[in-house]
Amino acid sequence: MNAVPPPNAKWLAALAAALPEDVLLTADEDLARYSRDWSGDHFGRPLAVARPRSTDEVSALMRCCYREGIPVVPQGGLTGLVGAAVAAIHGGEVVVSLERMNKVRSISAVDFAMVVEAGCILEDAKNRAEAEDCLLPITFGAQGSCRIGGNVATNAGGFNVLRYGMTRDLVLGLEVVLADGRIWNGLKMLRKDNRGYDLKQLFIGSEGTLGIITAAALKLFPRPTQVETALVGLRSVEDAMALYARARRECSDLLTAFELILRVGIDIALHARDDLKDPLGDVYPVYVLIEASAGGRVDLASILQDFLAGADDLVMDGVVAASRAQAEKLWLLRETMVEAQGRGGRYLRTDVSVPISGLADFVTDALSSLEKSHPEALAVTYGHVGDGNVHLNIVPPEGMGPEAVVALFHETEKVIFEALDRSGGSISAEHGIGRVKQKAFLDRIDEVSLDLFGRIKDALDPSHILSDGRIMASRPGSGYR
Ligand SMILES: Cc1cc2nc3c(=O)[nH]c(=O)nc-3n(C[C@H](O)[C@H](O)[C@H](O)COP(=O)(O)OP(=O)(O)OC[C@H]3O[C@@H](n4cnc5c(N)ncnc54)[C@H](O)[C@@H]3O)c2cc1C
């Protein structure tokens, strides 16, 4: 079926009349920056980009879009990896970039809470918390680019989930502009509030499909004064998970990260940067990057040293960072591996989770199935395994043609997801569904959940103008969308 062209000129005129002059960008050269995501794999063609400076301007924008039926896509830092924040390729969606709403509205070291606008870059919010001797614990590789609204809309995870939880666990309240332009003020700082339905939960992880988040009240924690970092080499993923179970207890539950890296990831990082050295004296099949943090009078260094000394049945070799700079070097290995996977071109990303107790079996099952079905593919395995979360990515062999690469990604993803189904896992631990994981998601969702998803969407966005075709399929009959 041919796409029906959107009524662009009429919509642009309506938007221009509804918004102050400098909110709307329409020139091709201005739109380019908002058209492609971090990975470069996902791109679109926005009809226009709106850059509101206030919640009232977002509200005026949405009132106009609701009246005219103009499709809208909220956008943060474009680091989401499932193709949800870029406009559709047909050129009929308006991107709403929150980048100009980037203030910290308030922060309290007594409440251990801050209120941050949706466009604030995560790292800026973290630095502001640190200036008050507090910690905003959301931490991951994209923190210098992603924005708070994007973090809430994707329910972001990261390295510290095992101690502090996902973004969902850190949100006290939200301010959201609804599809019809009304402002829902749920910006509470209350730790306890059982007055009926917890509406904020609907918007957390909704990937822009239910409302535009304009601000969030977030939990803070005392800033740790001690951080200890170690990298250890192990024989197997089974041993890594046994080490994790022991570490939680023996390190007094002070772990803040437990990152698994299979050797191939270390090789990728070493190949990418000359200034990185093989971290241990020998080569091991499996590595774990461990971080523990504490404040006050805890002797954290001794706790970690004693734990590692007592785990010599599992740990083949290891290094404990003697300084912050050495710790940063160990983390650099992890970050470089993530970035360098894509240097040769596209690669398949997966972001799956299984119960922690089933993680080793899942990795063994998936890797042996891949070895049988696609021995030519390079499987790169790492993850936040303290949360049962693994990235099992596929790098195609050098020189493989584009069509063969697409087929390889399709087939290997199927193999990985089948192993995941055998383990009772989730196809999306952190990154969400967006457009990229939609088919796999819809293939697995049960009828009752699907019905409830549809009813929630219809209730909050009756004309499906918000991020149509993300998470759920486009509504039948929505024409060109
Ligand atoms: C190197 C790298 C490492 C990463 N590591 C992790 C990790 O460890 N854990 C993890 O969870 N993720 C990780 N990610 C994924 C990504 O950074 C997160 O999903 C992040 O939360 C996205 O934020 P963003 O501002 O870039 O959002 P965008 O990519 O701009 O948008 C993501 C989604 O949120 C919606 N959205 C954005 N802003 C709003 C708003 N104000 N209101 C409503 N909807 C909105 C968009 O429409 C889209 O659906 C990583 C990404 C990269 C590139």
XYZ file of C-alpha atoms and ligand atoms in Angstrom:
534
model
C 0.000 0.000 0.000
C 1.381 3.410 -0.938
C 1.950 5.878 1.885
C -0.454 8.815 1.929
C 1.533 12.092 2.031
C 1.034 14.048 5.257
C -0.535 17.519 5.095
C 2.818 19.179 5.817
C 2.118 22.787 4.901
C -1.107 22.992 6.908
C 0.565 21.436 9.963
C 3.586 23.713 9.774
C 1.339 26.767 9.581
C -0.661 25.598 12.623
C 2.522 24.970 14.621
C 4.017 28.318 13.652
C 0.848 30.065 14.828
C 0.791 28.153 18.138
C 4.433 28.626 19.174
C 6.843 31.500 19.765
C 8.970 32.233 16.721
C 12.264 30.582 17.711
C 10.795 27.266 18.912
C 10.329 25.608 15.546
C 13.164 24.537 13.210
C 12.250 23.583 9.664
C 15.361 24.148 7.505
C 17.037 20.929 6.332
C 20.439 21.968 7.688
C 18.901 22.587 11.148
C 17.042 19.262 11.180
C 20.084 17.093 10.397
C 21.350 17.011 13.994
C 18.006 15.605 15.229
C 17.637 13.029 12.482
C 20.192 10.329 13.380
C 20.814 8.471 16.625
C 24.098 7.718 18.426
C 24.599 4.415 16.615
C 24.005 5.891 13.149
C 21.881 2.793 12.431
C 18.609 4.659 12.892
C 17.645 7.830 11.105
C 14.516 9.613 10.020
C 13.200 12.778 8.422
C 11.401 15.099 10.851
C 8.722 17.390 9.455
C 10.077 19.962 11.932
C 11.888 20.060 15.250
C 10.266 21.912 18.152
C 12.611 23.066 20.920
C 10.389 24.355 23.730
C 11.937 26.284 26.644
C 9.201 25.632 29.188
C 6.450 23.235 30.190
C 3.907 25.827 29.021
C 5.464 25.821 25.549
C 5.317 21.992 25.450
C 1.675 22.275 26.460
C 0.926 24.824 23.687
C 2.669 22.546 21.181
C 0.664 19.494 22.234
C -2.653 21.378 22.248
C -1.963 22.270 18.629
C -0.842 18.739 17.688
C -3.908 17.226 19.372
C -6.263 19.586 17.561
C -4.643 19.058 14.157
C -3.711 15.362 14.568
C 0.015 16.052 14.119
C 2.252 13.072 15.050
C 4.961 13.843 17.601
C 8.156 12.120 18.798
C 9.822 13.288 22.029
C 13.616 13.282 21.839
C 16.348 13.377 24.474
C 20.025 12.730 23.794
C 19.423 10.222 20.950
C 21.457 7.505 22.691
C 18.551 5.048 22.892
C 19.436 2.004 20.830
C 16.047 0.800 19.573
C 15.208 3.454 16.979
C 12.447 5.104 19.049
C 13.551 8.749 19.226
C 14.180 9.448 15.548
C 11.300 10.565 13.350
C 9.814 8.184 10.805
C 11.398 8.247 7.357
C 8.210 9.495 5.657
C 8.769 13.002 7.042
C 5.415 13.402 8.769
C 6.438 13.480 12.450
C 7.450 16.492 14.532
C 10.423 15.873 16.833
C 10.100 17.536 20.232
C 13.611 18.044 21.551
C 13.741 18.799 25.272
C 17.329 20.074 25.025
C 16.490 23.648 26.051
C 14.685 22.490 29.210
C 17.894 21.572 30.993
C 17.768 23.202 34.431
C 18.060 21.678 37.871
C 14.984 23.290 39.432
C 15.859 22.404 43.024
C 18.050 20.119 45.093
C 17.897 19.225 48.769
C 20.524 17.310 50.699
C 17.970 16.972 53.521
C 15.285 15.390 51.341
C 18.000 13.563 49.380
C 16.146 14.594 46.234
C 16.442 16.856 43.210
C 13.966 18.175 40.648
C 15.473 18.199 37.172
C 14.060 19.268 33.820
C 13.798 16.540 31.209
C 16.440 17.988 28.901
C 19.197 18.072 31.529
C 22.135 15.882 30.489
C 22.521 13.031 32.976
C 26.157 13.874 33.727
C 25.238 17.509 34.503
C 22.569 16.324 36.955
C 25.101 13.929 38.549
C 27.669 16.725 38.911
C 25.083 19.012 40.494
C 24.200 16.268 43.000
C 27.876 15.750 43.756
C 28.295 19.460 44.517
C 25.777 18.892 47.352
C 27.769 15.837 48.531
C 25.051 13.565 47.139
C 24.940 10.801 44.553
C 22.520 10.448 41.645
C 23.305 6.794 40.979
C 22.238 6.355 37.318
C 25.590 5.579 35.665
C 26.495 4.283 32.211
C 28.585 4.914 29.124
C 26.190 7.390 27.476
C 25.790 9.643 30.539
C 27.581 12.557 28.870
C 24.910 12.679 26.120
C 21.657 11.135 27.348
C 19.071 13.310 29.084
C 16.935 12.798 32.185
C 13.670 12.630 30.196
C 15.178 9.898 28.023
C 16.408 8.048 31.103
C 12.930 8.091 32.630
C 11.179 7.267 29.335
C 13.440 4.216 28.851
C 13.644 3.270 32.552
C 17.424 3.258 32.113
C 19.599 0.852 34.071
C 23.389 0.914 34.033
C 26.271 -0.225 36.199
C 24.806 0.541 39.632
C 21.394 -1.126 39.383
C 22.395 -3.972 41.675
C 22.733 -1.486 44.548
C 20.328 1.369 43.722
C 17.805 -0.096 41.262
C 16.633 1.018 37.805
C 15.545 4.610 37.056
C 12.026 3.536 38.051
C 13.283 2.958 41.588
C 14.750 6.463 41.702
C 11.768 8.519 40.507
C 9.745 10.229 43.249
C 7.545 12.231 40.925
C 7.073 13.488 37.361
C 5.677 16.437 35.451
C 4.195 15.313 32.141
C 2.457 17.065 29.257
C -0.323 14.797 28.031
C -1.285 14.162 24.416
C -4.079 16.746 24.632
C -1.740 19.396 26.054
C -2.849 19.230 29.686
C -0.059 19.370 32.260
C -0.065 16.571 34.836
C 1.801 17.831 37.879
C 2.984 14.745 39.706
C 6.231 16.319 40.899
C 6.085 15.008 44.461
C 9.034 14.636 46.812
C 7.176 12.217 49.093
C 8.883 8.942 49.948
C 5.588 7.429 51.006
C 2.311 8.179 49.251
C -0.395 5.571 48.882
C -3.187 7.745 47.515
C -4.519 5.381 44.903
C -2.906 4.617 41.540
C 0.743 5.552 41.129
C 0.341 7.383 37.819
C 4.039 8.179 37.341
C 4.733 4.484 36.797
C 2.759 4.612 33.533
C 5.188 7.121 32.017
C 8.406 5.484 33.253
C 9.601 3.181 30.477
C 6.802 4.289 28.112
C 9.305 5.364 25.398
C 7.464 8.565 24.535
C 4.189 6.795 23.724
C 2.034 8.108 26.594
C 3.134 11.686 27.322
C 6.037 14.140 27.208
C 8.007 14.126 30.444
C 9.083 17.690 31.242
C 10.623 17.245 34.714
C 11.429 14.544 37.244
C 11.922 14.457 41.019
C 14.744 11.981 41.633
C 16.089 10.235 44.725
C 19.631 10.966 45.810
C 21.956 9.094 48.155
C 24.917 10.091 50.323
C 27.974 10.386 48.078
C 30.307 7.443 48.755
C 33.659 8.575 50.093
C 35.411 5.315 49.252
C 35.329 3.392 45.981
C 37.303 0.185 45.402
C 37.689 -1.333 41.936
C 39.086 -4.738 40.959
C 39.353 -6.766 37.770
C 39.606 -10.540 38.095
C 40.200 -13.370 35.624
C 38.088 -16.532 35.894
C 37.672 -19.929 34.238
C 33.994 -19.674 33.312
C 30.730 -17.748 33.512
C 29.599 -20.317 36.146
C 32.545 -19.257 38.317
C 31.703 -15.575 37.738
C 28.159 -16.118 38.993
C 29.383 -18.132 41.997
C 31.746 -15.251 42.765
C 28.851 -12.792 42.527
C 26.710 -14.741 44.993
C 29.582 -14.748 47.486
C 30.554 -11.129 46.869
C 27.103 -9.788 47.773
C 27.308 -11.362 51.218
C 31.001 -11.076 51.968
C 31.313 -7.452 50.829
C 28.455 -6.498 53.214
C 26.190 -5.775 50.227
C 28.427 -2.812 49.296
C 28.875 -3.854 45.647
C 27.963 -1.128 43.152
C 28.985 -2.904 39.939
C 29.675 -6.467 38.824
C 30.407 -6.425 35.100
C 31.087 -9.591 33.137
C 33.348 -9.451 30.058
C 34.237 -12.512 28.002
C 37.814 -12.504 26.650
C 36.793 -11.487 23.149
C 35.683 -8.128 24.574
C 39.108 -7.503 26.115
C 40.720 -8.358 22.751
C 38.445 -5.831 20.994
C 39.382 -3.083 23.494
C 43.131 -3.820 23.277
C 42.974 -3.805 19.492
C 41.176 -0.443 19.485
C 43.571 1.527 21.721
C 47.346 1.317 21.963
C 47.374 2.876 25.422
C 45.421 -0.046 26.925
C 47.408 -3.020 28.263
C 46.296 -6.580 28.913
C 45.166 -6.104 32.517
C 46.389 -9.414 33.994
C 49.585 -11.483 33.560
C 47.819 -14.215 31.604
C 44.780 -14.593 29.359
C 41.500 -15.881 30.892
C 38.211 -16.883 29.266
C 36.146 -14.640 31.546
C 36.744 -11.356 33.412
C 34.725 -9.517 36.022
C 35.044 -5.838 36.837
C 33.987 -5.376 40.458
C 33.263 -2.085 42.167
C 32.275 -1.546 45.792
C 31.558 1.807 47.433
C 30.903 3.071 50.919
C 31.016 6.131 53.094
C 31.748 6.725 56.739
C 33.970 4.479 58.777
C 33.796 1.282 56.779
C 37.240 -0.152 55.872
C 36.230 -0.915 52.314
C 39.732 -1.699 51.019
C 40.157 -4.491 53.591
C 36.672 -5.861 52.905
C 37.410 -6.238 49.181
C 40.982 -7.548 49.678
C 39.810 -10.145 52.222
C 36.971 -11.215 49.994
C 39.221 -11.721 46.971
C 41.856 -13.542 49.041
C 39.176 -15.942 50.289
C 37.855 -16.557 46.776
C 41.083 -18.078 45.401
C 39.193 -21.244 44.420
C 37.346 -19.123 41.809
C 39.658 -16.196 41.040
C 42.621 -17.189 38.841
C 44.268 -13.785 38.985
C 43.210 -10.217 39.700
C 44.209 -6.616 40.179
C 42.841 -4.122 42.673
C 43.174 -0.522 41.512
C 45.614 1.374 43.724
C 44.395 4.803 42.636
C 41.420 6.509 40.974
C 43.468 6.750 37.765
C 44.082 3.000 37.769
C 40.389 2.355 38.408
C 39.504 4.613 35.471
C 41.886 2.622 33.252
C 40.049 -0.589 34.155
C 36.697 1.037 33.331
C 38.202 2.336 30.084
C 38.675 -1.254 28.937
C 34.935 -1.801 29.412
C 33.925 1.435 27.658
C 36.367 0.948 24.773
C 35.048 -2.550 24.140
C 31.488 -1.202 23.810
C 32.471 1.580 21.399
C 34.973 -0.476 19.364
C 32.529 -3.278 18.491
C 31.008 -0.996 15.874
C 34.218 0.309 14.320
C 34.068 -2.173 11.443
C 30.441 -1.256 10.642
C 27.081 -2.434 11.920
C 26.690 -5.092 14.577
C 23.687 -6.781 16.160
C 22.922 -5.536 19.674
C 20.936 -7.570 22.120
C 20.093 -6.538 25.648
C 18.513 -9.484 27.413
C 17.897 -10.593 30.963
C 17.343 -13.892 32.728
C 17.004 -14.772 36.401
C 20.483 -14.364 37.931
C 20.543 -18.070 38.814
C 20.021 -18.997 35.139
C 22.557 -16.621 33.589
C 25.488 -19.011 33.181
C 23.285 -21.687 31.588
C 21.752 -19.129 29.226
C 25.159 -17.861 28.048
C 26.418 -21.432 27.512
C 23.247 -22.424 25.663
C 23.167 -19.310 23.438
C 26.896 -19.389 22.594
C 26.901 -23.108 21.752
C 23.762 -22.698 19.612
C 25.419 -19.782 17.767
C 28.632 -21.744 17.308
C 26.623 -24.540 15.636
C 24.375 -22.339 13.504
C 26.713 -19.432 12.605
C 30.361 -20.248 13.331
C 31.442 -17.354 11.085
C 29.884 -14.726 13.396
C 31.825 -13.164 16.275
C 29.752 -13.213 19.471
C 30.712 -10.487 21.953
C 29.324 -11.143 25.425
C 29.309 -8.789 28.392
C 26.814 -7.347 30.811
C 25.594 -6.122 34.157
C 25.338 -9.705 35.372
C 24.562 -8.712 38.946
C 21.141 -7.896 37.452
C 21.006 -10.975 35.203
C 21.516 -8.638 32.201
C 23.686 -9.692 29.269
C 24.551 -8.056 25.979
C 25.194 -10.815 23.489
C 26.162 -8.960 20.337
C 27.079 -10.247 16.892
C 29.866 -8.735 14.799
C 29.745 -9.943 11.176
C 32.874 -11.310 9.480
C 34.952 -8.748 7.596
C 33.911 -8.233 3.974
C 30.385 -9.660 4.340
C 27.976 -7.871 1.975
C 25.111 -5.729 3.354
C 22.341 -8.161 2.460
C 24.174 -11.095 4.019
C 24.752 -8.993 7.145
C 21.020 -8.283 7.467
C 20.268 -12.007 7.095
C 22.969 -12.874 9.647
C 21.517 -10.428 12.198
C 18.021 -11.770 11.673
C 19.075 -15.415 12.041
C 21.454 -14.963 14.984
C 18.938 -12.837 16.897
C 16.431 -15.654 16.465
C 18.953 -18.172 17.847
C 19.684 -15.924 20.856
C 16.002 -15.238 21.566
C 15.146 -18.944 21.340
C 17.807 -19.679 23.964
C 16.343 -16.802 25.985
C 12.845 -18.276 25.758
C 14.245 -21.564 27.077
C 15.642 -19.613 30.066
C 12.423 -17.660 30.769
C 14.117 -14.326 30.041
C 13.257 -10.890 28.625
C 14.263 -9.653 25.162
C 14.749 -6.171 26.610
C 16.498 -5.711 29.939
C 17.269 -2.009 29.568
C 17.012 -0.516 26.090
C 13.275 -0.911 25.558
C 11.298 -2.020 22.519
C 11.133 1.022 20.223
C 10.827 -0.072 16.637
C 13.766 -2.459 16.505
C 12.500 -5.057 18.991
C 8.819 -4.639 18.213
C 8.263 -7.871 16.295
C 10.100 -10.012 18.843
C 8.125 -8.281 21.601
C 4.714 -8.717 19.944
C 5.500 -12.341 19.091
C 5.916 -13.044 22.802
C 3.377 -10.860 24.595
C 0.314 -12.616 26.040
C -3.203 -11.645 25.017
C -4.213 -10.047 28.312
C -1.081 -7.885 28.511
C -1.556 -6.792 24.903
C -5.160 -5.817 25.636
C -4.107 -3.779 28.697
C -1.288 -2.080 26.761
C -3.799 -1.073 24.061
C -6.332 0.279 26.581
C -3.701 2.359 28.374
C -2.486 3.793 25.065
C -6.039 4.597 23.934
C -6.860 6.252 27.271
C -3.817 8.528 27.346
C -3.324 9.140 23.638
C -6.700 8.495 21.962
C -5.622 9.692 18.511
C -2.210 7.951 18.676
C -0.211 11.087 17.938
C 2.573 10.245 20.409
C 5.399 8.065 19.083
C 3.047 5.985 16.987
C 4.509 2.625 15.957
C 6.948 2.434 18.872
C 6.474 -0.480 21.323
C 3.075 -1.294 19.774
C 2.351 -1.515 16.064
C 0.806 1.531 14.389
C -2.943 1.590 14.767
C -4.582 0.037 11.688
C -5.989 2.755 9.463
C -3.599 5.439 10.708
C -2.828 6.004 7.009
C 0.640 7.116 6.104
C 2.101 6.486 9.537
C 27.426 3.770 24.775
C 26.034 3.530 25.316
C 25.879 2.845 26.506
C 24.602 2.635 27.021
N 24.471 1.954 28.193
C 23.251 1.796 28.731
C 23.110 1.133 29.981
O 24.067 0.680 30.579
N 21.859 1.024 30.479
C 20.759 1.518 29.833
O 19.646 1.401 30.346
N 20.871 2.117 28.642
C 22.079 2.275 28.079
N 22.199 2.899 26.866
C 20.974 3.311 26.143
C 20.573 4.798 26.340
O 21.651 5.594 26.721
C 19.438 4.927 27.354
O 18.300 4.276 26.856
C 19.076 6.379 27.696
O 18.234 6.387 28.824
C 18.420 7.130 26.538
O 18.367 8.508 26.875
P 18.332 9.635 25.731
O 18.170 10.953 26.395
O 19.471 9.495 24.824
O 16.960 9.262 25.013
P 16.604 9.203 23.445
O 17.447 8.210 22.766
O 16.575 10.550 22.870
O 15.117 8.645 23.561
C 14.862 7.357 24.047
C 13.352 7.145 24.180
O 12.817 8.011 25.180
C 11.819 8.878 24.605
N 11.975 10.179 25.245
C 13.098 10.937 25.317
N 12.861 12.045 26.036
C 11.564 11.985 26.432
C 10.722 12.830 27.201
N 11.160 13.967 27.727
N 9.433 12.452 27.405
C 8.967 11.292 26.894
N 9.714 10.453 26.145
C 11.004 10.800 25.927
C 12.094 8.884 23.120
O 10.932 9.195 22.381
C 12.572 7.457 22.911
O 11.467 6.586 22.877
C 23.466 3.106 26.318
C 23.631 3.784 25.116
C 24.895 3.996 24.612
C 25.016 4.746 23.325
